[in-house]
């Protein structure tokens, strides 16, 4: 705490940062909890002949949030893998990622750093059909790249290490960056893979469409089944809740520490004020007693014992308020009885 009991700038900044982080974590927790509750309340439907009838009976031929599971089938042409022969899919993501070591001037350590230098995603129209076949029904998946979770399978991955000469190595050490190489990755949503879709189901003419929900709920296209997807979201909610509680308790601890310091400062201030009032009353009483006895009041009386004369000058505050005996009786570390400032040295006072 600074003088006057006010919190220091560092303490105020720490409290503000803790409160801001707690608010952000709580906001993320509420968002995750809302998504998990929506997922729990989603209507689960089977991909069979009764699906079209269920949509015809729904208001506006629309189910705002529903769960459907099926196998991926291309609606038109398929996307061919650039590296794996005979691998076909409907979503293809090609990524070039740079790996390097960066010197941290604070910790004096080399840290791994990854940076995406190029990424391209290709899509083709596709449907979800019954995994076992048989039923003549399909669901067209719309806007798959807007899904909060889109499960892609890594079909190709290769790391190309960088080749460096001696001068390159020296230059990299001087610059603080050491390239390790380029990683090339291809991910695909393959034809025939099982997918769990969670979103808005709409019957448009005779086509059933699965699209992002309009009520702010999450859109999922996951390779997990619905129960595993729900458990994953609930686990994420628990993690965010724990982080919010930890940072909230830490912020409350900082606030409690600051309030405790403020309370102790105010209590010490009241105690000093009470002592000063007692000294003033004692001096007035001593003056009245001296006047009643016909003697002169002791103007230079020690502020502590009120009997001996003042004989010390306290530095650096400069107060003259104590005799030698009372100064020696002060507890360590010695502080001025008037202003409570630490006494660095004492100069004797001689009364002529």
mmCIF file of C-alpha atoms in Angstrom:
data_model
loop_
_atom_site.group_PDB
_atom_site.id
_atom_site.type_symbol
_atom_site.label_atom_id
_atom_site.label_comp_id
_atom_site.label_asym_id
_atom_site.label_seq_id
_atom_site.Cartn_x
_atom_site.Cartn_y
_atom_site.Cartn_z
ATOM 1 C CA UNK A 1 0.000 0.000 0.000
ATOM 2 C CA UNK A 2 1.159 3.528 -0.716
ATOM 3 C CA UNK A 3 1.073 6.400 1.731
ATOM 4 C CA UNK A 4 -2.403 7.239 2.986
ATOM 5 C CA UNK A 5 -3.518 3.601 2.661
ATOM 6 C CA UNK A 6 -4.167 3.803 -1.078
ATOM 7 C CA UNK A 7 -3.324 0.711 -3.149
ATOM 8 C CA UNK A 8 -0.174 0.864 -5.230
ATOM 9 C CA UNK A 9 -0.311 1.056 -9.015
ATOM 10 C CA UNK A 10 0.900 -2.550 -9.296
ATOM 11 C CA UNK A 11 -1.811 -3.802 -6.946
ATOM 12 C CA UNK A 12 -4.509 -1.849 -8.781
ATOM 13 C CA UNK A 13 -3.261 -3.169 -12.140
ATOM 14 C CA UNK A 14 -3.192 -6.736 -10.776
ATOM 15 C CA UNK A 15 -6.749 -6.417 -9.483
ATOM 16 C CA UNK A 16 -7.979 -4.934 -12.773
ATOM 17 C CA UNK A 17 -6.240 -7.640 -14.828
ATOM 18 C CA UNK A 18 -7.634 -10.392 -12.597
ATOM 19 C CA UNK A 19 -11.155 -8.983 -12.855
ATOM 20 C CA UNK A 20 -10.887 -8.645 -16.653
ATOM 21 C CA UNK A 21 -9.581 -12.218 -17.103
ATOM 22 C CA UNK A 22 -12.287 -13.569 -14.794
ATOM 23 C CA UNK A 23 -14.960 -11.725 -16.792
ATOM 24 C CA UNK A 24 -13.620 -13.111 -20.085
ATOM 25 C CA UNK A 25 -13.444 -16.659 -18.705
ATOM 26 C CA UNK A 26 -16.962 -16.358 -17.303
ATOM 27 C CA UNK A 27 -18.237 -15.137 -20.668
ATOM 28 C CA UNK A 28 -16.591 -18.114 -22.409
ATOM 29 C CA UNK A 29 -18.011 -20.465 -19.755
ATOM 30 C CA UNK A 30 -21.541 -19.124 -20.286
ATOM 31 C CA UNK A 31 -21.141 -19.526 -24.058
ATOM 32 C CA UNK A 32 -19.944 -23.129 -23.670
ATOM 33 C CA UNK A 33 -22.659 -23.923 -21.115
ATOM 34 C CA UNK A 34 -25.330 -22.506 -23.435
ATOM 35 C CA UNK A 35 -24.000 -24.629 -26.311
ATOM 36 C CA UNK A 36 -24.001 -27.761 -24.122
ATOM 37 C CA UNK A 37 -27.562 -27.101 -22.912
ATOM 38 C CA UNK A 38 -28.683 -26.600 -26.512
ATOM 39 C CA UNK A 39 -27.002 -29.852 -27.491
ATOM 40 C CA UNK A 40 -28.780 -31.676 -24.665
ATOM 41 C CA UNK A 41 -32.134 -30.337 -25.873
ATOM 42 C CA UNK A 42 -31.561 -31.110 -29.561
ATOM 43 C CA UNK A 43 -34.065 -33.485 -31.115
ATOM 44 C CA UNK A 44 -32.489 -36.764 -32.215
ATOM 45 C CA UNK A 45 -33.795 -38.163 -35.500
ATOM 46 C CA UNK A 46 -33.104 -41.275 -37.509
ATOM 47 C CA UNK A 47 -32.140 -41.024 -41.140
ATOM 48 C CA UNK A 48 -35.006 -43.098 -42.504
ATOM 49 C CA UNK A 49 -38.225 -42.777 -44.464
ATOM 50 C CA UNK A 50 -40.043 -41.181 -41.498
ATOM 51 C CA UNK A 51 -37.702 -38.152 -41.457
ATOM 52 C CA UNK A 52 -39.488 -36.417 -44.336
ATOM 53 C CA UNK A 53 -42.875 -36.930 -42.665
ATOM 54 C CA UNK A 54 -41.549 -35.510 -39.381
ATOM 55 C CA UNK A 55 -40.399 -32.367 -41.196
ATOM 56 C CA UNK A 56 -43.733 -31.986 -43.018
ATOM 57 C CA UNK A 57 -45.508 -31.976 -39.642
ATOM 58 C CA UNK A 58 -43.064 -29.482 -38.070
ATOM 59 C CA UNK A 59 -43.972 -25.748 -38.037
ATOM 60 C CA UNK A 60 -42.666 -24.166 -41.225
ATOM 61 C CA UNK A 61 -41.265 -27.581 -42.238
ATOM 62 C CA UNK A 62 -38.269 -26.777 -40.058
ATOM 63 C CA UNK A 63 -36.688 -28.240 -36.923
ATOM 64 C CA UNK A 64 -34.578 -25.435 -35.359
ATOM 65 C CA UNK A 65 -32.063 -27.771 -33.699
ATOM 66 C CA UNK A 66 -31.821 -31.455 -34.517
ATOM 67 C CA UNK A 67 -29.295 -34.291 -34.592
ATOM 68 C CA UNK A 68 -28.844 -36.566 -37.588
ATOM 69 C CA UNK A 69 -26.211 -39.228 -38.263
ATOM 70 C CA UNK A 70 -25.272 -40.717 -41.591
ATOM 71 C CA UNK A 71 -22.565 -41.645 -44.067
ATOM 72 C CA UNK A 72 -20.963 -39.076 -46.370
ATOM 73 C CA UNK A 73 -21.920 -39.365 -50.044
ATOM 74 C CA UNK A 74 -20.871 -36.954 -52.767
ATOM 75 C CA UNK A 75 -23.758 -35.150 -54.444
ATOM 76 C CA UNK A 76 -21.807 -34.433 -57.640
ATOM 77 C CA UNK A 77 -18.085 -34.832 -58.255
ATOM 78 C CA UNK A 78 -15.595 -35.850 -55.546
ATOM 79 C CA UNK A 79 -12.282 -34.291 -54.582
ATOM 80 C CA UNK A 80 -9.200 -36.430 -55.190
ATOM 81 C CA UNK A 81 -6.251 -36.414 -52.830
ATOM 82 C CA UNK A 82 -3.127 -34.794 -54.246
ATOM 83 C CA UNK A 83 -0.848 -37.286 -52.490
ATOM 84 C CA UNK A 84 -2.801 -40.494 -51.770
ATOM 85 C CA UNK A 85 -4.010 -42.532 -54.722
ATOM 86 C CA UNK A 86 -7.614 -43.700 -54.524
ATOM 87 C CA UNK A 87 -8.495 -41.320 -51.678
ATOM 88 C CA UNK A 88 -11.685 -39.365 -52.403
ATOM 89 C CA UNK A 89 -13.522 -36.827 -50.281
ATOM 90 C CA UNK A 90 -15.887 -33.875 -50.204
ATOM 91 C CA UNK A 91 -13.817 -31.450 -48.102
ATOM 92 C CA UNK A 92 -10.081 -31.025 -48.677
ATOM 93 C CA UNK A 93 -7.748 -28.799 -46.676
ATOM 94 C CA UNK A 94 -4.118 -28.277 -47.757
ATOM 95 C CA UNK A 95 -1.801 -26.601 -45.247
ATOM 96 C CA UNK A 96 1.808 -25.438 -45.339
ATOM 97 C CA UNK A 97 3.115 -24.738 -41.852
ATOM 98 C CA UNK A 98 6.497 -23.280 -40.943
ATOM 99 C CA UNK A 99 8.317 -24.608 -37.865
ATOM 100 C CA UNK A 100 11.101 -22.583 -36.285
ATOM 101 C CA UNK A 101 12.884 -21.857 -33.009
ATOM 102 C CA UNK A 102 12.632 -18.332 -31.599
ATOM 103 C CA UNK A 103 14.960 -16.928 -28.904
ATOM 104 C CA UNK A 104 13.071 -15.590 -25.890
ATOM 105 C CA UNK A 105 15.008 -12.639 -24.455
ATOM 106 C CA UNK A 106 13.112 -12.873 -21.157
ATOM 107 C CA UNK A 107 13.629 -16.562 -20.312
ATOM 108 C CA UNK A 108 16.832 -16.897 -22.404
ATOM 109 C CA UNK A 109 15.503 -20.101 -23.986
ATOM 110 C CA UNK A 110 14.740 -21.273 -27.514
ATOM 111 C CA UNK A 111 10.979 -21.808 -27.946
ATOM 112 C CA UNK A 112 9.168 -23.742 -30.678
ATOM 113 C CA UNK A 113 7.052 -21.555 -32.947
ATOM 114 C CA UNK A 114 4.593 -22.598 -35.664
ATOM 115 C CA UNK A 115 3.145 -20.390 -38.373
ATOM 116 C CA UNK A 116 0.717 -21.218 -41.167
ATOM 117 C CA UNK A 117 2.141 -19.751 -44.347
ATOM 118 C CA UNK A 118 -0.529 -21.094 -46.722
ATOM 119 C CA UNK A 119 -3.869 -22.880 -46.374
ATOM 120 C CA UNK A 120 -6.512 -23.735 -48.958
ATOM 121 C CA UNK A 121 -9.824 -25.490 -48.407
ATOM 122 C CA UNK A 122 -11.842 -27.060 -51.234
ATOM 123 C CA UNK A 123 -15.401 -28.329 -50.852
ATOM 124 C CA UNK A 124 -17.851 -30.305 -52.940
ATOM 125 C CA UNK A 125 -21.608 -30.700 -52.333
ATOM 126 C CA UNK A 126 -22.380 -33.808 -50.282
ATOM 127 C CA UNK A 127 -25.229 -35.608 -48.541
ATOM 128 C CA UNK A 128 -25.674 -37.730 -45.451
ATOM 129 C CA UNK A 129 -27.275 -41.076 -46.213
ATOM 130 C CA UNK A 130 -28.164 -44.054 -43.949
ATOM 131 C CA UNK A 131 -24.936 -45.919 -43.048
ATOM 132 C CA UNK A 132 -26.555 -49.291 -43.626
ATOM 133 C CA UNK A 133 -28.248 -48.208 -46.864
ATOM 134 C CA UNK A 134 -31.726 -49.321 -47.824
ATOM 135 C CA UNK A 135 -33.811 -46.197 -47.149
ATOM 136 C CA UNK A 136 -34.138 -43.818 -50.094
ATOM 137 C CA UNK A 137 -33.525 -40.635 -48.085
ATOM 138 C CA UNK A 138 -30.651 -38.192 -47.898
ATOM 139 C CA UNK A 139 -29.816 -34.923 -46.172
ATOM 140 C CA UNK A 140 -27.927 -32.214 -48.060
ATOM 141 C CA UNK A 141 -25.253 -30.595 -45.828
ATOM 142 C CA UNK A 142 -25.040 -26.837 -46.339
ATOM 143 C CA UNK A 143 -22.089 -24.541 -45.494
ATOM 144 C CA UNK A 144 -19.865 -27.181 -43.860
ATOM 145 C CA UNK A 145 -17.009 -24.719 -43.316
ATOM 146 C CA UNK A 146 -19.178 -22.723 -40.859
ATOM 147 C CA UNK A 147 -19.362 -25.684 -38.467
ATOM 148 C CA UNK A 148 -17.864 -25.092 -35.027
ATOM 149 C CA UNK A 149 -16.452 -28.601 -35.207
ATOM 150 C CA UNK A 150 -15.639 -30.112 -38.598
ATOM 151 C CA UNK A 151 -13.908 -33.485 -38.319
ATOM 152 C CA UNK A 152 -11.265 -33.898 -41.029
ATOM 153 C CA UNK A 153 -8.972 -36.887 -41.355
ATOM 154 C CA UNK A 154 -5.253 -36.331 -41.966
ATOM 155 C CA UNK A 155 -4.464 -38.424 -45.064
ATOM 156 C CA UNK A 156 -0.980 -37.064 -45.802
ATOM 157 C CA UNK A 157 1.688 -35.394 -43.688
ATOM 158 C CA UNK A 158 5.333 -34.758 -44.524
ATOM 159 C CA UNK A 159 7.993 -32.605 -42.920
ATOM 160 C CA UNK A 160 10.613 -30.964 -45.125
ATOM 161 C CA UNK A 161 13.628 -29.994 -42.965
ATOM 162 C CA UNK A 162 15.457 -26.821 -43.887
ATOM 163 C CA UNK A 163 19.002 -27.126 -45.227
ATOM 164 C CA UNK A 164 21.355 -24.558 -43.693
ATOM 165 C CA UNK A 165 24.948 -23.614 -44.347
ATOM 166 C CA UNK A 166 27.364 -22.513 -41.621
ATOM 167 C CA UNK A 167 26.793 -18.826 -42.414
ATOM 168 C CA UNK A 168 23.026 -19.405 -42.242
ATOM 169 C CA UNK A 169 23.376 -20.950 -38.781
ATOM 170 C CA UNK A 170 25.442 -18.006 -37.548
ATOM 171 C CA UNK A 171 22.989 -15.519 -39.029
ATOM 172 C CA UNK A 172 20.045 -17.320 -37.431
ATOM 173 C CA UNK A 173 21.689 -17.243 -33.998
ATOM 174 C CA UNK A 174 22.303 -13.518 -34.397
ATOM 175 C CA UNK A 175 18.748 -12.817 -35.571
ATOM 176 C CA UNK A 176 17.185 -15.012 -32.871
ATOM 177 C CA UNK A 177 15.256 -17.238 -35.312
ATOM 178 C CA UNK A 178 16.261 -20.753 -36.398
ATOM 179 C CA UNK A 179 14.014 -22.297 -39.098
ATOM 180 C CA UNK A 180 13.443 -26.034 -38.676
ATOM 181 C CA UNK A 181 11.471 -26.782 -41.824
ATOM 182 C CA UNK A 182 8.100 -26.818 -43.574
ATOM 183 C CA UNK A 183 5.326 -29.284 -42.746
ATOM 184 C CA UNK A 184 2.939 -30.213 -45.557
ATOM 185 C CA UNK A 185 -0.457 -31.586 -44.517
ATOM 186 C CA UNK A 186 -3.557 -32.744 -46.355
ATOM 187 C CA UNK A 187 -6.826 -33.301 -44.479
ATOM 188 C CA UNK A 188 -10.030 -34.644 -45.981
ATOM 189 C CA UNK A 189 -13.598 -35.529 -45.146
ATOM 190 C CA UNK A 190 -13.646 -38.824 -46.960
ATOM 191 C CA UNK A 191 -16.546 -40.325 -48.827
ATOM 192 C CA UNK A 192 -18.184 -43.063 -46.767
ATOM 193 C CA UNK A 193 -17.102 -41.769 -43.362
ATOM 194 C CA UNK A 194 -19.776 -41.526 -40.666
ATOM 195 C CA UNK A 195 -20.715 -38.014 -39.597
ATOM 196 C CA UNK A 196 -22.938 -36.634 -36.838
ATOM 197 C CA UNK A 197 -24.610 -33.390 -37.895
ATOM 198 C CA UNK A 198 -26.243 -31.007 -35.428
ATOM 199 C CA UNK A 199 -28.045 -27.984 -36.829
ATOM 200 C CA UNK A 200 -31.249 -26.793 -38.440
ATOM 201 C CA UNK A 201 -33.167 -29.321 -40.541
ATOM 202 C CA UNK A 202 -35.319 -27.839 -43.294
ATOM 203 C CA UNK A 203 -37.550 -29.469 -45.894
ATOM 204 C CA UNK A 204 -37.074 -27.314 -49.019
ATOM 205 C CA UNK A 205 -39.429 -28.604 -51.736
ATOM 206 C CA UNK A 206 -38.442 -32.262 -51.666
ATOM 207 C CA UNK A 207 -34.858 -31.762 -50.422
ATOM 208 C CA UNK A 208 -33.904 -32.136 -46.768
ATOM 209 C CA UNK A 209 -31.161 -29.681 -45.808
ATOM 210 C CA UNK A 210 -28.929 -29.485 -42.744
ATOM 211 C CA UNK A 211 -27.675 -25.923 -42.246
ATOM 212 C CA UNK A 212 -26.305 -23.609 -39.515
ATOM 213 C CA UNK A 213 -29.041 -22.806 -36.944
ATOM 214 C CA UNK A 214 -30.436 -19.277 -36.909
ATOM 215 C CA UNK A 215 -30.862 -19.008 -33.124
ATOM 216 C CA UNK A 216 -27.185 -18.622 -32.285
ATOM 217 C CA UNK A 217 -26.669 -22.309 -31.487
ATOM 218 C CA UNK A 218 -23.541 -24.209 -32.509
ATOM 219 C CA UNK A 219 -23.305 -26.067 -35.806
ATOM 220 C CA UNK A 220 -21.504 -29.442 -35.605
ATOM 221 C CA UNK A 221 -20.235 -31.900 -38.206
ATOM 222 C CA UNK A 222 -18.362 -34.392 -36.073
ATOM 223 C CA UNK A 223 -17.009 -37.891 -36.570
ATOM 224 C CA UNK A 224 -18.009 -38.669 -32.959
ATOM 225 C CA UNK A 225 -21.412 -40.112 -32.189
ATOM 226 C CA UNK A 226 -23.866 -37.859 -30.395
ATOM 227 C CA UNK A 227 -23.198 -39.183 -26.869
ATOM 228 C CA UNK A 228 -19.419 -38.728 -27.214
ATOM 229 C CA UNK A 229 -19.920 -35.256 -28.708
ATOM 230 C CA UNK A 230 -22.164 -34.284 -25.774
ATOM 231 C CA UNK A 231 -19.625 -35.607 -23.238
ATOM 232 C CA UNK A 232 -16.861 -33.651 -24.979
ATOM 233 C CA UNK A 233 -18.846 -30.410 -24.739
ATOM 234 C CA UNK A 234 -19.745 -31.030 -21.081
ATOM 235 C CA UNK A 235 -16.075 -31.677 -20.304
ATOM 236 C CA UNK A 236 -15.191 -28.369 -21.973
ATOM 237 C CA UNK A 237 -17.839 -26.614 -19.858
ATOM 238 C CA UNK A 238 -16.333 -28.072 -16.661
ATOM 239 C CA UNK A 239 -12.855 -26.916 -17.701
ATOM 240 C CA UNK A 240 -13.997 -23.328 -18.341
ATOM 241 C CA UNK A 241 -15.945 -23.346 -15.077
ATOM 242 C CA UNK A 242 -12.834 -24.463 -13.182
ATOM 243 C CA UNK A 243 -10.681 -21.765 -14.821
ATOM 244 C CA UNK A 244 -13.308 -19.125 -14.000
ATOM 245 C CA UNK A 245 -13.439 -20.260 -10.359
ATOM 246 C CA UNK A 246 -9.631 -20.279 -10.008
ATOM 247 C CA UNK A 247 -9.152 -16.784 -11.442
ATOM 248 C CA UNK A 248 -12.194 -15.516 -9.549
ATOM 249 C CA UNK A 249 -10.791 -16.779 -6.243
ATOM 250 C CA UNK A 250 -7.372 -15.277 -7.056
ATOM 251 C CA UNK A 251 -8.998 -11.909 -7.803
ATOM 252 C CA UNK A 252 -11.004 -12.094 -4.566
ATOM 253 C CA UNK A 253 -7.799 -12.901 -2.660
ATOM 254 C CA UNK A 254 -6.096 -9.792 -4.093
ATOM 255 C CA UNK A 255 -9.135 -7.686 -3.219
ATOM 256 C CA UNK A 256 -9.228 -9.142 0.316
ATOM 257 C CA UNK A 257 -5.519 -8.388 0.763
ATOM 258 C CA UNK A 258 -6.021 -4.765 -0.331
ATOM 259 C CA UNK A 259 -9.081 -4.296 1.896
ATOM 260 C CA UNK A 260 -7.233 -5.860 4.826
ATOM 261 C CA UNK A 261 -4.324 -3.458 4.332
ATOM 262 C CA UNK A 262 -6.760 -0.562 4.106
ATOM 263 C CA UNK A 263 -8.534 -1.678 7.297
ATOM 264 C CA UNK A 264 -5.242 -2.032 9.188
ATOM 265 C CA UNK A 265 -4.132 1.393 8.008
ATOM 266 C CA UNK A 266 -7.392 2.980 9.121
ATOM 267 C CA UNK A 267 -7.203 1.178 12.476
ATOM 268 C CA UNK A 268 -3.635 2.410 13.024
ATOM 269 C CA UNK A 269 -4.708 5.907 12.031
ATOM 270 C CA UNK A 270 -7.532 5.844 14.589
ATOM 271 C CA UNK A 271 -5.178 4.531 17.265
ATOM 272 C CA UNK A 272 -2.689 7.327 16.647
ATOM 273 C CA UNK A 273 -5.465 9.880 16.707
ATOM 274 C CA UNK A 274 -6.702 8.454 19.994
ATOM 275 C CA UNK A 275 -3.174 8.565 21.449
ATOM 276 C CA UNK A 276 -2.731 12.168 20.345
ATOM 277 C CA UNK A 277 -6.055 13.064 21.957
ATOM 278 C CA UNK A 278 -4.979 11.337 25.169
ATOM 279 C CA UNK A 279 -1.683 13.257 25.129
ATOM 280 C CA UNK A 280 -3.531 16.520 24.608
ATOM 281 C CA UNK A 281 -5.921 15.773 27.460
ATOM 282 C CA UNK A 282 -3.031 14.761 29.720
ATOM 283 C CA UNK A 283 -1.197 17.976 28.912
ATOM 284 C CA UNK A 284 -4.289 20.036 29.661
ATOM 285 C CA UNK A 285 -4.791 18.159 32.930
ATOM 286 C CA UNK A 286 -1.154 18.696 33.864
ATOM 287 C CA UNK A 287 -1.528 22.390 33.056
ATOM 288 C CA UNK A 288 -4.624 22.695 35.222
ATOM 289 C CA UNK A 289 -2.912 20.891 38.114
ATOM 290 C CA UNK A 290 0.148 23.117 37.854
ATOM 291 C CA UNK A 291 -2.058 26.239 37.810
ATOM 292 C CA UNK A 292 -4.023 25.002 40.802
ATOM 293 C CA UNK A 293 -0.769 24.455 42.720
ATOM 294 C CA UNK A 294 0.399 27.952 41.827
ATOM 295 C CA UNK A 295 3.325 26.712 39.717
ATOM 296 C CA UNK A 296 4.212 27.228 36.087
ATOM 297 C CA UNK A 297 3.039 24.536 33.672
ATOM 298 C CA UNK A 298 5.755 22.469 32.074
ATOM 299 C CA UNK A 299 5.665 23.715 28.471
ATOM 300 C CA UNK A 300 8.451 21.407 27.275
ATOM 301 C CA UNK A 301 7.067 18.242 28.834
ATOM 302 C CA UNK A 302 7.738 14.913 27.091
ATOM 303 C CA UNK A 303 4.706 13.909 24.989
ATOM 304 C CA UNK A 304 5.021 10.318 26.258
ATOM 305 C CA UNK A 305 5.543 10.543 30.027
ATOM 306 C CA UNK A 306 4.440 14.198 30.496
ATOM 307 C CA UNK A 307 6.915 14.569 33.360
ATOM 308 C CA UNK A 308 10.432 14.930 31.926
ATOM 309 C CA UNK A 309 11.439 17.684 29.544
ATOM 310 C CA UNK A 310 11.875 17.090 25.826
ATOM 311 C CA UNK A 311 15.491 16.208 25.097
ATOM 312 C CA UNK A 312 15.515 14.600 21.581
ATOM 313 C CA UNK A 313 15.120 15.743 17.985
ATOM 314 C CA UNK A 314 14.002 12.873 15.743
ATOM 315 C CA UNK A 315 15.348 12.808 12.184
ATOM 316 C CA UNK A 316 14.343 12.855 9.456
ATOM 317 C CA UNK A 317 10.850 14.010 10.550
ATOM 318 C CA UNK A 318 12.242 16.751 12.886
ATOM 319 C CA UNK A 319 9.728 16.280 15.730
ATOM 320 C CA UNK A 320 10.776 17.263 19.261
ATOM 321 C CA UNK A 321 8.452 15.287 21.502
ATOM 322 C CA UNK A 322 10.335 12.853 23.764
ATOM 323 C CA UNK A 323 12.825 12.635 26.592
ATOM 324 C CA UNK A 324 15.842 10.324 26.529
ATOM 325 C CA UNK A 325 14.219 7.691 28.765
ATOM 326 C CA UNK A 326 11.073 7.458 26.648
ATOM 327 C CA UNK A 327 13.125 7.342 23.439
ATOM 328 C CA UNK A 328 15.111 4.381 24.733
ATOM 329 C CA UNK A 329 11.847 2.678 25.754
ATOM 330 C CA UNK A 330 10.380 2.870 22.218
ATOM 331 C CA UNK A 331 10.036 -0.597 20.606
ATOM 332 C CA UNK A 332 12.190 -1.623 17.648
ATOM 333 C CA UNK A 333 12.122 -0.448 14.940
ATOM 334 C CA UNK A 334 11.847 2.928 16.587
ATOM 335 C CA UNK A 335 9.235 5.274 15.127
ATOM 336 C CA UNK A 336 8.272 8.835 15.973
ATOM 337 C CA UNK A 337 5.272 8.837 18.384
ATOM 338 C CA UNK A 338 3.746 11.771 16.475
ATOM 339 C CA UNK A 339 3.978 10.851 12.780
ATOM 340 C CA UNK A 340 5.030 7.160 12.990
ATOM 341 C CA UNK A 341 7.919 7.806 10.592
ATOM 342 C CA UNK A 342 11.024 5.663 11.091
ATOM 343 C CA UNK A 343 13.739 7.355 13.197
ATOM 344 C CA UNK A 344 17.040 7.282 11.353
ATOM 345 C CA UNK A 345 19.046 9.214 13.988
ATOM 346 C CA UNK A 346 18.546 11.299 17.110
ATOM 347 C CA UNK A 347 20.046 14.699 17.924
ATOM 348 C CA UNK A 348 20.148 15.653 21.628
ATOM 349 C CA UNK A 349 18.316 18.860 22.563
ATOM 350 C CA UNK A 350 19.883 21.184 25.132
ATOM 351 C CA UNK A 351 17.608 23.641 26.950
ATOM 352 C CA UNK A 352 19.374 26.745 28.246
#
